[in-house]
Amino acid sequence: MADAEDLPAGHFRLPEQGDLVGEITTVEADKEDTLIDIGHAHGIGYRAMVRANPEVSVWYPGEGTEVTIPGRFILPDAPREDIVINVAEMRLYYYPPAEDGEPRTVQTYPLGVGRQNWETPLGNTTITQMVKNPAWYPPESIRQERAEAGNPLPEVVPAGPDNPLGTRKMRLGIPGYLIHGTNKPEGVGMRVSHGCVRMLPDDVETLFAQVSVGTRVRIINESLKLGWADGKLHVQAYPYLDEQQGTTIQRITEALSEVQAALEGKEYQVDYARLKEVVEVPSGIPVALKAPPEPQEPPQPELRPTPFYDQLDLQFAYPGFHNHLAYTGEPYESAR
């Protein structure tokens, strides 16, 4: 049985309890690195890297610059089977069937998804066709758009380095939509497609080798994910899709409703100020919502009987003390 440390990047054992996988790490940039290069090497897309490293240059991070790898994820609120695509997160989760005697795992990959007015459709579907080294037959709508932009397309783009489908395509049951590779990997982690789901070249080949016609695909839009780990409720927030922008108050209200639903029947103190921060500035990094402990009362002095000889000491220290306290043979209570 392989240890968790032996799994490839982006592959994790499913937790026996809880909903989080992975970890946040840091690396040092090399001289020639871009933020995109570093992200792709660790299975993280463009937007996620920029959100996690707002002060780092995308194209010239600089040798020795510390770069955050946002590699911890709350699993989406969907059945943990087959493929789940979260458009808001721009990530795909694949839950392969477990082999006999082996623990279940999850694989997660960055995606490019449909841009505004060419949105990736939501819903439940399946893979209906799988093709290696596919040719591309651009739809009429895309050919018209490219012609108007002065960059006309042929009716067929053959397989090869100029083919935007890359080396693999998986046709979905939703007409006109695919999961495929790309010849422009820098767009993975962005909203750049005409609705199809793009994967990095190595990632799409890895996924292609494990799935088959009939594999279920669930496409969701979950911009706020909630999950448990180590007894704490965590939240992971992503920006709304452009066409779904709401006010901050609306987002906070929705977040409060989801948190309250997650806590139904539980006694748990939520750090609501932290929740508000996460919703206002969605970083895509899981944050624990455990409220700090209530302030404790300062310790009170212990009351104990004062021995007879202590009373004698008081008489010598304070003349006239015996006029105020007549010894009766019984100890009295004093604070010490």
Short mmCIF file of C-alpha atoms in Angstrom, two decimals:
data_model
loop_
_atom_site.label_atom_id
_atom_site.label_comp_id
_atom_site.label_asym_id
_atom_site.label_seq_id
_atom_site.Cartn_x
_atom_site.Cartn_y
_atom_site.Cartn_z
CA MET A 1 0.00 0.00 0.00
CA ALA A 2 1.50 3.34 -1.05
CA ASP A 3 2.01 6.04 1.56
CA ALA A 4 0.25 9.36 1.09
CA GLU A 5 3.69 10.91 0.48
CA ASP A 6 4.18 8.62 -2.53
CA LEU A 7 1.12 9.94 -4.39
CA PRO A 8 1.72 12.28 -7.35
CA ALA A 9 1.20 16.02 -6.94
CA GLY A 10 -2.50 16.80 -6.75
CA HIS A 11 -3.42 13.26 -5.69
CA PHE A 12 -4.62 12.78 -2.11
CA ARG A 13 -6.12 10.13 0.09
CA LEU A 14 -9.69 10.92 0.99
CA PRO A 15 -9.88 11.82 4.68
CA GLU A 16 -11.62 9.26 6.87
CA GLN A 17 -13.27 12.18 8.64
CA GLY A 18 -13.52 15.70 7.31
CA ASP A 19 -13.51 17.45 3.98
CA LEU A 20 -10.04 18.95 3.39
CA VAL A 21 -7.06 17.63 1.44
CA GLY A 22 -3.60 18.98 0.68
CA GLU A 23 -1.60 21.73 2.34
CA ILE A 24 -0.37 25.28 1.87
CA THR A 25 3.35 25.36 1.12
CA THR A 26 5.98 27.86 0.00
CA VAL A 27 8.78 27.58 -2.53
CA GLU A 28 11.56 29.88 -3.69
CA ALA A 29 11.41 31.13 -7.27
CA ASP A 30 14.31 30.47 -9.61
CA LYS A 31 15.70 33.20 -11.83
CA GLU A 32 13.82 32.14 -14.96
CA ASP A 33 10.52 31.21 -13.29
CA THR A 34 7.22 32.94 -13.88
CA LEU A 35 4.39 32.67 -11.39
CA ILE A 36 2.52 30.62 -14.02
CA ASP A 37 5.44 28.17 -14.32
CA ILE A 38 5.59 27.68 -10.56
CA GLY A 39 1.84 27.18 -10.33
CA HIS A 40 1.69 24.62 -13.13
CA ALA A 41 4.58 22.66 -11.57
CA HIS A 42 2.44 22.28 -8.45
CA GLY A 43 -0.97 21.80 -10.09
CA ILE A 44 -2.24 25.34 -9.51
CA GLY A 45 -3.79 27.62 -12.14
CA TYR A 46 -3.11 31.26 -12.97
CA ARG A 47 -5.82 33.05 -10.97
CA ALA A 48 -5.26 30.91 -7.88
CA MET A 49 -1.55 31.76 -7.89
CA VAL A 50 -2.19 35.48 -8.32
CA ARG A 51 -4.72 35.54 -5.46
CA ALA A 52 -2.31 33.72 -3.15
CA ASN A 53 0.64 35.95 -4.10
CA PRO A 54 -0.75 39.46 -4.62
CA GLU A 55 2.63 41.14 -4.11
CA VAL A 56 4.59 38.88 -6.48
CA SER A 57 5.16 39.76 -10.14
CA VAL A 58 3.49 37.30 -12.50
CA TRP A 59 6.26 37.41 -15.10
CA TYR A 60 9.32 38.19 -12.96
CA PRO A 61 8.94 36.89 -9.41
CA GLY A 62 12.69 37.19 -8.91
CA GLU A 63 15.27 34.64 -7.84
CA GLY A 64 14.79 33.63 -4.21
CA THR A 65 11.33 35.19 -3.90
CA GLU A 66 9.10 33.19 -1.57
CA VAL A 67 5.99 32.02 -3.40
CA THR A 68 2.89 30.57 -1.73
CA ILE A 69 1.42 27.40 -3.24
CA PRO A 70 -2.30 27.34 -2.36
CA GLY A 71 -2.52 23.56 -2.42
CA ARG A 72 -5.14 22.92 0.27
CA PHE A 73 -8.71 22.33 -0.86
CA ILE A 74 -12.13 21.81 0.64
CA LEU A 75 -13.77 19.05 -1.36
CA PRO A 76 -16.80 20.31 -3.31
CA ASP A 77 -20.30 19.74 -2.00
CA ALA A 78 -21.06 16.93 -4.45
CA PRO A 79 -20.98 13.12 -4.43
CA ARG A 80 -17.40 11.87 -4.18
CA GLU A 81 -17.46 9.79 -7.31
CA ASP A 82 -16.27 10.15 -10.90
CA ILE A 83 -15.65 13.74 -12.08
CA VAL A 84 -16.73 16.96 -10.36
CA ILE A 85 -15.94 20.30 -12.03
CA ASN A 86 -16.28 23.48 -9.95
CA VAL A 87 -16.44 26.35 -12.42
CA ALA A 88 -16.05 29.06 -9.76
CA GLU A 89 -12.89 27.38 -8.49
CA MET A 90 -11.64 26.47 -11.97
CA ARG A 91 -10.72 22.99 -10.75
CA LEU A 92 -11.63 19.42 -11.59
CA TYR A 93 -11.87 16.67 -8.97
CA TYR A 94 -11.67 13.04 -10.00
CA TYR A 95 -12.60 10.27 -7.56
CA PRO A 96 -11.29 7.00 -9.02
CA PRO A 97 -12.77 3.72 -7.83
CA ALA A 98 -10.66 2.19 -5.05
CA GLU A 99 -8.73 -0.97 -5.76
CA ASP A 100 -9.19 -3.91 -3.39
CA GLY A 101 -7.51 -3.20 -0.08
CA GLU A 102 -6.49 0.32 -1.06
CA PRO A 103 -7.85 3.55 0.45
CA ARG A 104 -9.91 5.87 -1.73
CA THR A 105 -8.19 8.86 -3.29
CA VAL A 106 -9.04 12.09 -5.07
CA GLN A 107 -7.15 13.82 -7.87
CA THR A 108 -7.54 17.53 -8.52
CA TYR A 109 -6.44 19.57 -11.52
CA PRO A 110 -6.58 23.25 -12.56
CA LEU A 111 -8.83 24.19 -15.46
CA GLY A 112 -9.54 26.87 -18.00
CA VAL A 113 -13.30 27.47 -18.29
CA GLY A 114 -15.74 29.48 -20.39
CA ARG A 115 -15.45 33.24 -20.42
CA GLN A 116 -18.34 35.66 -20.04
CA ASN A 117 -21.03 35.14 -22.70
CA TRP A 118 -19.49 31.73 -23.44
CA GLU A 119 -20.10 30.18 -20.03
CA THR A 120 -19.34 26.56 -19.24
CA PRO A 121 -22.77 24.95 -18.73
CA LEU A 122 -23.75 23.52 -15.35
CA GLY A 123 -25.43 20.18 -14.79
CA ASN A 124 -24.94 16.42 -14.68
CA THR A 125 -23.70 14.60 -17.75
CA THR A 126 -21.35 11.82 -18.86
CA ILE A 127 -18.39 11.31 -21.16
CA THR A 128 -19.77 10.13 -24.49
CA GLN A 129 -16.64 9.99 -26.68
CA MET A 130 -12.87 9.84 -26.16
CA VAL A 131 -10.32 10.69 -28.86
CA LYS A 132 -6.52 10.80 -28.88
CA ASN A 133 -4.81 13.44 -31.04
CA PRO A 134 -8.12 14.87 -32.24
CA ALA A 135 -8.69 17.18 -35.17
CA TRP A 136 -10.70 20.31 -34.39
CA TYR A 137 -13.77 21.28 -36.36
CA PRO A 138 -14.47 24.86 -35.22
CA PRO A 139 -18.18 25.60 -34.75
CA GLU A 140 -19.66 28.21 -37.05
CA SER A 141 -20.08 30.65 -34.14
CA ILE A 142 -16.35 30.56 -33.35
CA ARG A 143 -15.36 30.80 -37.01
CA GLN A 144 -17.55 33.86 -37.38
CA GLU A 145 -16.08 35.49 -34.27
CA ARG A 146 -12.53 34.87 -35.45
CA ALA A 147 -13.31 36.12 -38.95
CA GLU A 148 -14.71 39.37 -37.52
CA ALA A 149 -11.49 39.74 -35.52
CA GLY A 150 -9.44 39.38 -38.71
CA ASN A 151 -8.10 35.94 -37.80
CA PRO A 152 -10.18 33.44 -39.81
CA LEU A 153 -10.10 29.73 -39.05
CA PRO A 154 -10.11 26.82 -41.50
CA GLU A 155 -12.95 24.33 -41.43
CA VAL A 156 -10.62 21.73 -39.90
CA VAL A 157 -7.52 22.15 -37.72
CA PRO A 158 -5.53 18.89 -37.86
CA ALA A 159 -3.90 17.27 -34.84
CA GLY A 160 -0.58 18.84 -33.93
CA PRO A 161 1.02 21.67 -31.95
CA ASP A 162 -1.35 24.30 -33.37
CA ASN A 163 -4.50 22.41 -32.39
CA PRO A 164 -6.26 24.11 -29.44
CA LEU A 165 -7.70 20.75 -28.29
CA GLY A 166 -4.24 19.46 -27.46
CA THR A 167 -3.62 15.72 -27.48
CA ARG A 168 -6.85 14.48 -25.88
CA LYS A 169 -10.55 15.25 -25.99
CA MET A 170 -13.48 13.86 -24.01
CA ARG A 171 -16.86 14.76 -25.43
CA LEU A 172 -19.63 15.43 -22.93
CA GLY A 173 -23.31 14.58 -23.20
CA ILE A 174 -24.05 18.32 -23.24
CA PRO A 175 -24.01 19.05 -26.99
CA GLY A 176 -20.99 21.01 -28.18
CA TYR A 177 -18.89 20.80 -25.00
CA LEU A 178 -15.64 18.96 -24.31
CA ILE A 179 -12.97 18.35 -21.72
CA HIS A 180 -9.72 18.66 -23.64
CA GLY A 181 -6.06 19.61 -23.56
CA THR A 182 -4.61 22.85 -24.90
CA ASN A 183 -1.78 24.29 -26.93
CA LYS A 184 -1.82 27.40 -24.71
CA PRO A 185 -1.28 26.16 -21.14
CA GLU A 186 -0.90 29.68 -19.77
CA GLY A 187 -4.69 30.03 -20.04
CA VAL A 188 -5.33 27.20 -17.56
CA GLY A 189 -6.69 28.76 -14.39
CA MET A 190 -8.50 31.51 -16.30
CA ARG A 191 -11.84 32.11 -18.01
CA VAL A 192 -10.63 31.97 -21.60
CA SER A 193 -12.53 29.27 -23.48
CA HIS A 194 -15.75 29.23 -25.48
CA GLY A 195 -17.33 27.04 -22.81
CA CYS A 196 -15.20 23.91 -23.03
CA VAL A 197 -13.03 22.76 -20.13
CA ARG A 198 -9.28 23.02 -20.77
CA MET A 199 -6.62 21.04 -18.92
CA LEU A 200 -2.83 21.14 -18.87
CA PRO A 201 -1.31 18.70 -21.40
CA ASP A 202 0.06 16.23 -18.84
CA ASP A 203 -3.08 16.44 -16.70
CA VAL A 204 -5.49 15.67 -19.52
CA GLU A 205 -3.46 12.63 -20.54
CA THR A 206 -3.41 11.37 -16.94
CA LEU A 207 -7.18 11.77 -16.61
CA PHE A 208 -7.88 10.34 -20.07
CA ALA A 209 -6.03 7.13 -19.16
CA GLN A 210 -8.29 6.51 -16.15
CA VAL A 211 -11.81 7.35 -17.34
CA SER A 212 -14.06 5.85 -19.99
CA VAL A 213 -17.22 6.48 -21.95
CA GLY A 214 -20.00 6.62 -19.39
CA THR A 215 -17.95 8.25 -16.62
CA ARG A 216 -20.22 10.72 -14.84
CA VAL A 217 -19.40 14.42 -14.86
CA ARG A 218 -21.00 16.94 -12.50
CA ILE A 219 -20.44 20.61 -13.33
CA ILE A 220 -21.20 22.95 -10.43
CA ASN A 221 -20.66 26.61 -9.52
CA GLU A 222 -19.67 26.67 -5.84
CA SER A 223 -17.96 29.96 -4.99
CA LEU A 224 -18.14 29.34 -1.22
CA LYS A 225 -17.06 25.94 0.06
CA LEU A 226 -17.47 24.79 3.65
CA GLY A 227 -15.83 21.76 5.23
CA TRP A 228 -14.59 20.26 8.47
CA ALA A 229 -11.05 19.37 9.54
CA ASP A 230 -9.69 18.72 13.03
CA GLY A 231 -13.01 19.65 14.58
CA LYS A 232 -13.03 23.10 12.96
CA LEU A 233 -15.32 24.48 10.28
CA HIS A 234 -13.35 25.92 7.35
CA VAL A 235 -14.44 28.21 4.54
CA GLN A 236 -12.84 28.58 1.10
CA ALA A 237 -14.12 31.47 -1.02
CA TYR A 238 -13.67 32.38 -4.68
CA PRO A 239 -14.80 35.46 -6.60
CA TYR A 240 -18.21 35.30 -8.19
CA LEU A 241 -18.24 34.75 -11.92
CA ASP A 242 -18.39 38.14 -13.65
CA GLU A 243 -21.97 37.74 -14.79
CA GLN A 244 -23.10 36.81 -11.27
CA GLN A 245 -21.59 39.68 -9.31
CA GLY A 246 -23.61 40.56 -6.24
CA THR A 247 -23.09 43.18 -3.58
CA THR A 248 -20.84 42.43 -0.64
CA ILE A 249 -23.86 42.42 1.65
CA GLN A 250 -25.53 39.81 -0.55
CA ARG A 251 -22.43 37.62 -0.44
CA ILE A 252 -22.14 37.93 3.34
CA THR A 253 -25.83 37.12 3.78
CA GLU A 254 -25.50 34.03 1.60
CA ALA A 255 -22.37 32.97 3.50
CA LEU A 256 -24.13 33.35 6.85
CA SER A 257 -27.01 31.20 5.65
CA GLU A 258 -24.65 28.45 4.47
CA VAL A 259 -22.65 28.52 7.71
CA GLN A 260 -25.82 28.31 9.79
CA ALA A 261 -27.00 25.34 7.73
CA ALA A 262 -23.64 23.60 8.22
CA LEU A 263 -23.86 24.14 11.99
CA GLU A 264 -27.44 23.00 12.45
CA GLY A 265 -27.65 20.87 15.57
CA LYS A 266 -24.05 21.64 16.59
CA GLU A 267 -22.65 23.82 19.35
CA TYR A 268 -19.88 25.80 17.71
CA GLN A 269 -18.66 29.36 18.16
CA VAL A 270 -18.07 30.99 14.76
CA ASP A 271 -15.60 33.80 14.20
CA TYR A 272 -17.99 35.95 12.16
CA ALA A 273 -15.45 38.74 11.71
CA ARG A 274 -13.16 36.25 9.99
CA LEU A 275 -16.01 35.02 7.80
CA LYS A 276 -16.71 38.59 6.71
CA GLU A 277 -13.04 39.08 5.79
CA VAL A 278 -12.97 35.89 3.73
CA VAL A 279 -16.12 36.84 1.82
CA GLU A 280 -14.96 40.41 1.16
CA VAL A 281 -11.52 39.34 -0.09
CA PRO A 282 -11.86 35.77 -1.43
CA SER A 283 -8.34 34.34 -1.56
CA GLY A 284 -9.19 30.74 -2.41
CA ILE A 285 -7.32 29.56 0.70
CA PRO A 286 -9.23 27.58 3.37
CA VAL A 287 -9.68 29.52 6.61
CA ALA A 288 -10.84 28.10 9.96
CA LEU A 289 -13.89 29.83 11.41
CA LYS A 290 -13.37 28.77 15.02
CA ALA A 291 -14.03 31.69 17.37
CA PRO A 292 -11.33 32.49 19.94
CA PRO A 293 -11.99 31.16 23.44
CA GLU A 294 -14.00 33.30 25.81
CA PRO A 295 -11.81 35.43 28.12
CA GLN A 296 -11.24 33.71 31.42
CA GLU A 297 -11.89 35.32 34.80
CA PRO A 298 -8.63 36.14 36.62
CA PRO A 299 -7.79 33.59 39.32
CA GLN A 300 -9.30 34.41 42.70
CA PRO A 301 -7.20 34.32 45.87
CA GLU A 302 -7.53 31.11 47.80
CA LEU A 303 -9.22 31.34 51.19
CA ARG A 304 -7.70 29.22 53.92
CA PRO A 305 -7.76 29.15 57.74
CA THR A 306 -5.15 31.40 59.40
CA PRO A 307 -3.20 29.51 62.09
CA PHE A 308 -3.06 30.84 65.63
CA TYR A 309 0.61 31.85 65.38
CA ASP A 310 -0.09 33.93 62.29
CA GLN A 311 -2.55 35.88 64.42
CA LEU A 312 0.16 36.44 67.03
CA ASP A 313 2.46 37.82 64.31
CA LEU A 314 -0.27 40.27 63.36
CA GLN A 315 -0.57 41.41 67.00
CA PHE A 316 3.15 42.24 67.15
CA ALA A 317 3.11 43.92 63.74
CA TYR A 318 0.00 45.98 64.46
CA PRO A 319 -0.28 47.09 68.11
CA GLY A 320 -3.86 47.14 69.24
CA PHE A 321 -4.78 44.35 66.85
CA HIS A 322 -6.03 42.31 69.84
CA ASN A 323 -8.55 45.03 70.58
CA HIS A 324 -10.21 44.30 67.24
CA LEU A 325 -9.88 40.54 67.21
CA ALA A 326 -10.44 38.43 70.26
CA TYR A 327 -8.94 34.98 69.95
CA THR A 328 -11.61 32.36 70.45
CA GLY A 329 -9.58 29.27 69.64
CA GLU A 330 -11.32 28.98 66.23
CA PRO A 331 -9.47 29.75 62.97
CA TYR A 332 -10.84 32.55 60.84
CA GLU A 333 -10.90 32.95 57.07
CA SER A 334 -8.47 35.35 55.42
CA ALA A 335 -7.36 35.90 51.85
CA ARG A 336 -3.77 35.09 50.96
#
